Coordinates of C-alpha atoms and ligand atoms in Angstrom, one line a residue:
M1 CA 44.3 -4.1 8.7
S2 CA 40.6 -3.6 7.9
T3 CA 39.4 -2.3 4.6
S4 CA 36.9 0.5 4.5
L5 CA 34.3 0.9 1.8
S6 CA 35.9 4.1 0.8
S7 CA 39.3 2.5 0.2
F8 CA 37.6 -0.5 -1.5
I9 CA 35.8 1.9 -3.9
A10 CA 39.0 3.9 -4.5
T11 CA 40.9 0.7 -5.4
R12 CA 38.2 -0.4 -7.8
C13 CA 38.1 3.1 -9.3
T14 CA 41.8 3.0 -10.1
T15 CA 41.9 -0.6 -11.4
D16 CA 38.6 -0.6 -13.4
D17 CA 38.4 1.5 -16.5
R18 CA 34.8 0.4 -17.4
H19 CA 33.3 3.3 -15.4
P20 CA 34.2 6.9 -14.8
V21 CA 35.2 8.2 -11.3
A22 CA 31.7 9.7 -10.8
F23 CA 30.2 6.2 -11.0
Y24 CA 32.2 5.2 -8.0
Q25 CA 31.3 8.5 -6.3
L26 CA 27.6 7.5 -6.9
I27 CA 28.2 4.2 -5.0
H28 CA 29.9 6.2 -2.2
S29 CA 26.9 8.6 -2.1
I30 CA 24.4 5.7 -1.9
A31 CA 26.4 4.3 1.0
Q32 CA 26.4 7.6 2.8
T33 CA 22.7 7.9 2.3
C34 CA 22.2 4.4 3.7
R35 CA 24.1 5.5 6.8
A36 CA 21.6 8.5 7.1
I37 CA 18.7 6.1 6.6
A38 CA 20.1 3.8 9.3
A39 CA 20.0 6.8 11.7
A40 CA 16.5 7.7 10.6
V41 CA 15.3 4.2 11.3
D42 CA 17.1 4.1 14.6
R43 CA 15.4 7.3 15.8
S44 CA 12.0 6.7 14.3
A45 CA 10.1 6.0 17.6
L46 CA 11.8 9.1 19.1
A47 CA 11.2 11.3 16.1
G48 CA 7.6 10.2 15.7
T49 CA 8.1 8.8 12.2
T50 CA 6.8 5.3 12.8
G51 CA 3.4 4.3 11.4
S52 CA 1.4 5.1 8.3
A53 CA 1.6 8.4 6.3
G54 CA -2.1 8.0 5.5
V55 CA -1.5 7.8 1.7
A56 CA -1.0 5.0 -0.8
N57 CA 1.9 4.5 -3.2
V58 CA 1.6 3.8 -7.0
Q59 CA 0.9 0.1 -6.3
G60 CA -1.9 1.0 -4.0
E61 CA 0.1 0.0 -0.9
E62 CA -0.1 2.0 2.3
Q63 CA 3.0 4.3 2.6
K64 CA 4.7 4.5 5.9
K65 CA 6.0 7.9 7.1
L66 CA 9.5 6.4 6.8
D67 CA 8.9 5.3 3.2
I68 CA 8.6 9.0 2.4
V69 CA 11.4 10.2 4.6
T70 CA 13.9 7.6 3.2
N71 CA 12.8 8.2 -0.4
T72 CA 13.6 11.9 0.0
L73 CA 17.0 11.0 1.6
M74 CA 17.9 8.8 -1.4
L75 CA 16.8 11.5 -3.9
E76 CA 18.7 14.2 -2.1
G77 CA 21.8 12.0 -1.4
T78 CA 22.3 11.2 -5.0
A79 CA 21.1 14.4 -6.7
N80 CA 24.4 16.0 -7.4
N81 CA 26.2 13.3 -9.3
D82 CA 27.6 14.1 -12.7
V83 CA 26.8 10.8 -14.3
L84 CA 23.4 10.0 -12.8
A85 CA 20.7 10.8 -15.4
A86 CA 17.6 9.8 -13.6
V87 CA 16.2 7.7 -10.7
A88 CA 13.2 5.5 -10.2
S89 CA 11.8 4.4 -6.9
E90 CA 9.1 2.1 -5.5
E91 CA 7.7 5.2 -3.8
M92 CA 7.3 7.3 -7.0
A93 CA 4.8 6.7 -9.8
R94 CA 7.2 8.3 -12.3
I95 CA 10.9 8.5 -12.8
S96 CA 12.7 11.6 -11.6
R97 CA 15.4 13.3 -13.8
T98 CA 18.4 14.6 -11.9
G99 CA 18.8 17.7 -14.1
Q100 CA 22.4 16.7 -14.9
A101 CA 23.4 17.3 -18.5
R102 CA 22.6 14.3 -20.7
K103 CA 25.8 12.7 -22.0
A104 CA 26.5 9.3 -23.4
G105 CA 27.7 6.8 -20.7
Q106 CA 25.4 8.0 -18.0
Y107 CA 23.7 5.9 -15.4
L108 CA 20.2 5.2 -14.1
L109 CA 19.5 4.4 -10.4
L110 CA 16.5 2.4 -9.2
F111 CA 15.7 1.8 -5.5
D112 CA 13.3 0.6 -2.9
P113 CA 14.2 3.0 -0.2
L114 CA 12.8 1.1 2.7
D115 CA 12.1 -2.6 2.0
G116 CA 9.8 -4.3 4.5
S117 CA 8.8 -0.9 6.0
S118 CA 6.1 -2.4 8.2
N119 CA 8.9 -4.0 10.3
V120 CA 9.9 -0.5 11.5
D121 CA 6.9 -0.3 13.8
V122 CA 7.9 -3.6 15.5
N123 CA 11.7 -2.8 15.7
A124 CA 12.5 -5.6 13.2
P125 CA 15.0 -5.5 10.3
V126 CA 14.4 -3.4 7.2
G127 CA 16.6 -2.4 4.3
T128 CA 17.3 -0.4 1.2
I129 CA 17.7 -2.1 -2.2
F130 CA 19.3 -0.5 -5.2
S131 CA 20.3 -1.2 -8.8
I132 CA 22.4 0.7 -11.3
L133 CA 21.9 0.5 -15.1
R134 CA 23.7 2.2 -17.9
C135 CA 21.7 4.8 -19.7
A136 CA 21.5 3.9 -23.4
D137 CA 22.4 6.7 -25.9
S138 CA 18.8 7.6 -26.6
T139 CA 17.2 11.0 -27.2
Y140 CA 17.2 13.5 -24.5
P141 CA 15.4 13.7 -22.1
V142 CA 15.6 10.3 -20.3
S143 CA 12.3 8.5 -20.3
E144 CA 10.8 5.6 -18.4
S145 CA 11.6 3.2 -21.3
D146 CA 15.3 3.8 -20.7
F147 CA 14.8 1.9 -17.4
L148 CA 13.2 -1.1 -19.0
Q149 CA 16.4 -3.2 -19.2
P150 CA 16.7 -6.9 -18.2
G151 CA 18.6 -7.7 -15.0
T152 CA 21.6 -8.9 -16.9
A153 CA 22.2 -5.2 -17.9
Q154 CA 22.8 -4.2 -14.3
V155 CA 26.3 -2.9 -13.6
C156 CA 25.9 -2.7 -9.8
A157 CA 23.4 -3.8 -7.3
G158 CA 23.3 -3.9 -3.5
Y159 CA 21.3 -3.5 -0.4
A160 CA 21.7 -2.0 3.1
I161 CA 20.2 -3.9 6.0
Y162 CA 19.3 -2.1 9.1
G163 CA 19.3 -4.8 11.7
A164 CA 21.2 -5.5 14.9
A165 CA 24.1 -4.0 12.9
T166 CA 23.8 -1.9 9.7
M167 CA 25.5 -3.6 6.7
L168 CA 25.9 -2.8 3.0
V169 CA 26.2 -5.7 0.6
L170 CA 27.4 -4.9 -2.9
T171 CA 28.2 -6.4 -6.3
L172 CA 29.8 -4.8 -9.3
G173 CA 29.5 -8.0 -11.3
D174 CA 32.5 -9.9 -10.0
G175 CA 31.5 -11.3 -6.6
V176 CA 29.7 -10.0 -3.5
D177 CA 31.2 -8.1 -0.6
G178 CA 29.6 -7.2 2.7
F179 CA 30.5 -4.1 4.8
T180 CA 29.5 -3.5 8.4
L181 CA 28.9 0.1 9.6
D182 CA 31.3 1.0 12.4
R183 CA 29.1 3.4 14.4
D184 CA 32.2 5.0 16.1
S185 CA 34.1 5.9 12.9
G186 CA 31.0 6.2 10.7
E187 CA 32.8 4.0 8.1
F188 CA 31.5 0.8 6.4
V189 CA 34.2 -1.8 7.0
L190 CA 34.7 -4.9 4.9
T191 CA 33.7 -7.7 7.2
H192 CA 32.2 -10.3 4.7
P193 CA 34.5 -10.5 1.6
R194 CA 33.5 -12.7 -1.3
M195 CA 30.2 -13.9 0.1
T196 CA 29.1 -17.3 -1.3
I197 CA 25.8 -19.2 -0.9
P198 CA 26.1 -22.9 -0.1
A199 CA 24.6 -25.0 -2.9
S200 CA 22.5 -27.1 -0.6
T201 CA 20.3 -26.1 2.3
R202 CA 17.6 -27.3 4.7
E203 CA 16.0 -23.9 5.2
F204 CA 13.2 -22.3 3.3
A205 CA 11.4 -18.9 3.5
I206 CA 7.8 -18.4 2.2
N207 CA 4.6 -16.8 3.5
T208 CA 2.7 -20.0 4.2
A209 CA -0.5 -18.0 4.9
N210 CA -0.8 -18.0 1.1
T211 CA -0.6 -21.8 0.7
R212 CA -4.1 -22.1 -0.8
F213 CA -3.2 -19.7 -3.6
W214 CA 0.0 -21.3 -4.7
E215 CA 0.4 -23.2 -7.9
A216 CA 1.0 -27.0 -7.9
P217 CA 4.8 -27.1 -8.2
V218 CA 5.2 -24.7 -5.2
N219 CA 2.8 -26.8 -3.2
R220 CA 4.7 -29.9 -4.1
Y221 CA 8.0 -28.4 -3.1
I222 CA 6.8 -27.1 0.3
D223 CA 4.8 -30.3 1.1
E224 CA 8.0 -32.3 0.5
C225 CA 10.0 -29.9 2.8
L226 CA 7.3 -30.1 5.5
A227 CA 7.3 -34.0 5.3
G228 CA 10.9 -33.8 6.4
A229 CA 12.8 -37.0 7.2
N230 CA 9.6 -39.1 6.6
G231 CA 9.1 -37.7 3.1
P232 CA 10.9 -37.9 -0.3
R233 CA 13.6 -35.4 0.8
K234 CA 14.6 -37.7 3.7
Q235 CA 15.7 -34.8 5.8
D236 CA 14.0 -32.2 8.1
F237 CA 13.7 -28.6 7.0
N238 CA 13.5 -25.4 8.9
M239 CA 11.4 -22.3 8.0
R240 CA 12.3 -18.6 8.5
W241 CA 10.3 -15.5 7.3
V242 CA 11.4 -12.0 8.3
A243 CA 8.8 -10.3 6.0
A244 CA 11.5 -8.0 4.7
M245 CA 13.1 -9.4 1.5
V246 CA 16.4 -7.8 2.4
A247 CA 16.7 -9.6 5.7
D248 CA 15.6 -13.0 4.2
V249 CA 18.1 -12.6 1.3
H250 CA 20.8 -11.5 3.7
R251 CA 20.4 -14.7 5.8
I252 CA 20.6 -16.8 2.6
L253 CA 23.8 -15.0 1.5
L254 CA 25.3 -15.8 4.9
R255 CA 24.2 -19.4 5.5
G256 CA 22.2 -20.6 2.5
G257 CA 18.5 -21.2 2.1
V258 CA 15.7 -20.6 -0.4
F259 CA 13.3 -17.6 -0.6
L260 CA 10.1 -17.8 -2.5
Y261 CA 7.4 -15.2 -3.3
P262 CA 5.6 -17.2 -6.1
Q263 CA 2.9 -16.1 -8.4
D264 CA -0.4 -16.1 -6.7
T265 CA -3.6 -17.3 -8.1
R266 CA -5.5 -14.6 -6.3
E267 CA -4.3 -12.1 -8.9
A268 CA -2.9 -14.2 -11.7
S269 CA -2.3 -11.1 -13.8
R270 CA 0.1 -9.6 -11.2
F271 CA 2.7 -12.4 -11.6
G272 CA 3.8 -12.2 -8.0
K273 CA 4.2 -9.5 -5.3
L274 CA 7.8 -8.3 -5.7
R275 CA 8.8 -5.7 -8.1
L276 CA 11.1 -6.8 -10.9
L277 CA 13.3 -3.7 -11.4
Y278 CA 14.2 -2.6 -7.9
E279 CA 13.6 -5.8 -5.8
A280 CA 13.9 -9.0 -7.8
N281 CA 16.7 -7.9 -10.3
P282 CA 19.2 -6.5 -7.8
M283 CA 18.6 -9.4 -5.4
S284 CA 19.0 -11.9 -8.2
F285 CA 22.2 -10.2 -9.3
L286 CA 23.6 -10.5 -5.8
V287 CA 22.5 -14.1 -5.4
E288 CA 23.9 -15.2 -8.8
Q289 CA 27.2 -13.4 -8.1
A290 CA 27.3 -15.3 -4.8
G291 CA 26.9 -18.7 -6.6
G292 CA 23.2 -19.0 -6.1
M293 CA 20.3 -19.0 -8.6
S294 CA 17.2 -16.9 -9.1
S295 CA 14.2 -18.0 -11.2
T296 CA 10.5 -17.3 -11.5
G297 CA 10.0 -21.1 -11.6
H298 CA 9.9 -20.9 -15.4
E299 CA 12.8 -18.7 -16.4
R300 CA 15.8 -16.8 -15.0
V301 CA 14.6 -13.6 -13.4
M302 CA 17.5 -11.5 -14.9
D303 CA 16.6 -12.6 -18.4
I304 CA 13.1 -11.0 -18.3
Q305 CA 12.6 -8.1 -20.6
P306 CA 10.6 -5.6 -18.4
H307 CA 7.5 -3.9 -19.9
A308 CA 6.7 -1.6 -17.0
L309 CA 8.6 0.4 -14.3
H310 CA 6.6 -1.1 -11.4
Q311 CA 6.1 -4.6 -12.9
R312 CA 5.8 -7.5 -10.4
I313 CA 7.4 -10.9 -10.8
A314 CA 7.4 -14.3 -9.1
V315 CA 10.8 -15.0 -7.3
M316 CA 12.5 -18.2 -6.2
L317 CA 16.1 -17.6 -5.2
G318 CA 18.9 -18.9 -3.1
S319 CA 20.8 -22.2 -2.9
R320 CA 21.4 -23.6 -6.3
D321 CA 20.2 -27.2 -5.6
E322 CA 16.8 -26.0 -4.3
V323 CA 16.2 -23.5 -7.1
E324 CA 17.1 -26.2 -9.7
R325 CA 14.6 -28.5 -8.0
L326 CA 11.9 -25.9 -8.1
T327 CA 12.5 -25.2 -11.8
A328 CA 12.4 -28.9 -12.5
Y329 CA 9.0 -29.2 -10.7
H330 CA 7.7 -26.3 -12.8
Q331 CA 8.9 -28.0 -16.0
Q332 CA 7.3 -31.3 -15.0
A333 CA 4.0 -29.6 -14.2
A334 CA 4.1 -27.9 -17.6
Q335 CA 4.5 -31.2 -19.5
P336 CA 1.5 -33.4 -20.3
V337 CA 1.5 -36.7 -18.3
P338 CA 3.1 -39.3 -20.7
D339 CA 0.6 -42.1 -19.8
L340 CA -2.4 -39.8 -20.5
V341 CA -0.9 -38.7 -23.8
N342 CA -0.2 -42.4 -24.8
A343 CA -3.7 -43.4 -23.9
L344 CA -5.2 -40.6 -25.9
R345 CA -3.0 -41.5 -28.9
H346 CA -4.1 -45.1 -28.6
L347 CA -7.8 -44.1 -28.6
W348 CA -7.2 -41.8 -31.6
T349 CA -5.6 -44.6 -33.7
E350 CA -8.4 -47.0 -32.7
Y351 CA -11.1 -44.8 -34.1
Ligands
LIG1 O1 8.5 -5.3 -0.5 C1 7.7 -6.3 -0.4 C2 7.9 -7.1 0.9 O2 7.7 -6.2 2.0 C3 9.2 -7.9 1.0 O3 10.2 -7.1 1.5 C4 8.8 -9.0 1.8 O4 9.6 -10.2 1.5 C5 7.3 -9.2 1.5 O5 6.8 -8.0 0.9 C6 6.5 -9.6 2.7 O6 5.3 -10.1 2.2 P1 4.1 -10.6 3.2 O7 3.4 -9.3 3.6 O8 3.3 -11.5 2.3 O9 4.8 -11.3 4.4
LIG2 MN1 10.2 -3.8 -0.8

């Protein structure tokens, strides 16, 4: 017999006393909203909601009409939850308080309502990413600083992917489960229980148009992949880039691989393109829960103490062996070359 998301959540609710019932209702509301977003994406060409809205979001990026539509759907779909104190979104400069009475033990929701939204115009996959944090017992009202928690503090993370099928992939901190939307019944059905990422892979995902801006360890890693069987890796690699993080991470959860959006020397102060709190952290939580790894190259993404709501970060995530190799290359690049150090020491003692 198949398991629906509703019964999966109901079982968790009765067996897990870490969270109140309303927390599970919140996950249910997010799933319902993702179903509504799937329908909005599906109908976008018919409804005239493809293309640009003619405005920019807080990061100066062009907002698509559907970015705004889906942001509203997420806000409305989660507004009436008893334990949700406030929400933050890629599409909103500031946090939005839900108006619910502030009590201890409440939650904060962060989301990217339509990840990879440019893909909508070409009928390619897009997604919704979300992350749930506990709201610390600080003074009322909730403020932006309440959201600045490291990824390790997440209690739930997930995404919906709107592709050939709509799927919802979820972690509550004890593994990753994938549900497929049955369009006939309207239910999400557990089709991918306990998803795990193979430790080794021959597939990488990176926007190679940025090659000339990468730092040395990333160039070294990709050069070695491209050298294939003739190079130091002694095997051929394959490359995939959907240009929607949700879709690239989904592929990695299903068959392994590594996804990189490294720091870019064009804008060194930006530390990457992806947003820490509602893109990198939830995806890192899912990837780690599926047995993979997620790093900036220098440190574990989920250990980073955020300093701003829309902070960006470098991300390298996926199959464990590859992310370990990438972090080793970064460590080696950060160390002085031993021969050079010895030569300098020699010179110093001679004079
Ligand atoms: O949200 C940012 C994002 O759209 C990701 O979903 C995606 O991985 C990346 O940007 C695509 O970047 P680029 O435009 O460099 O291909
Ligand atoms: Mn995004």
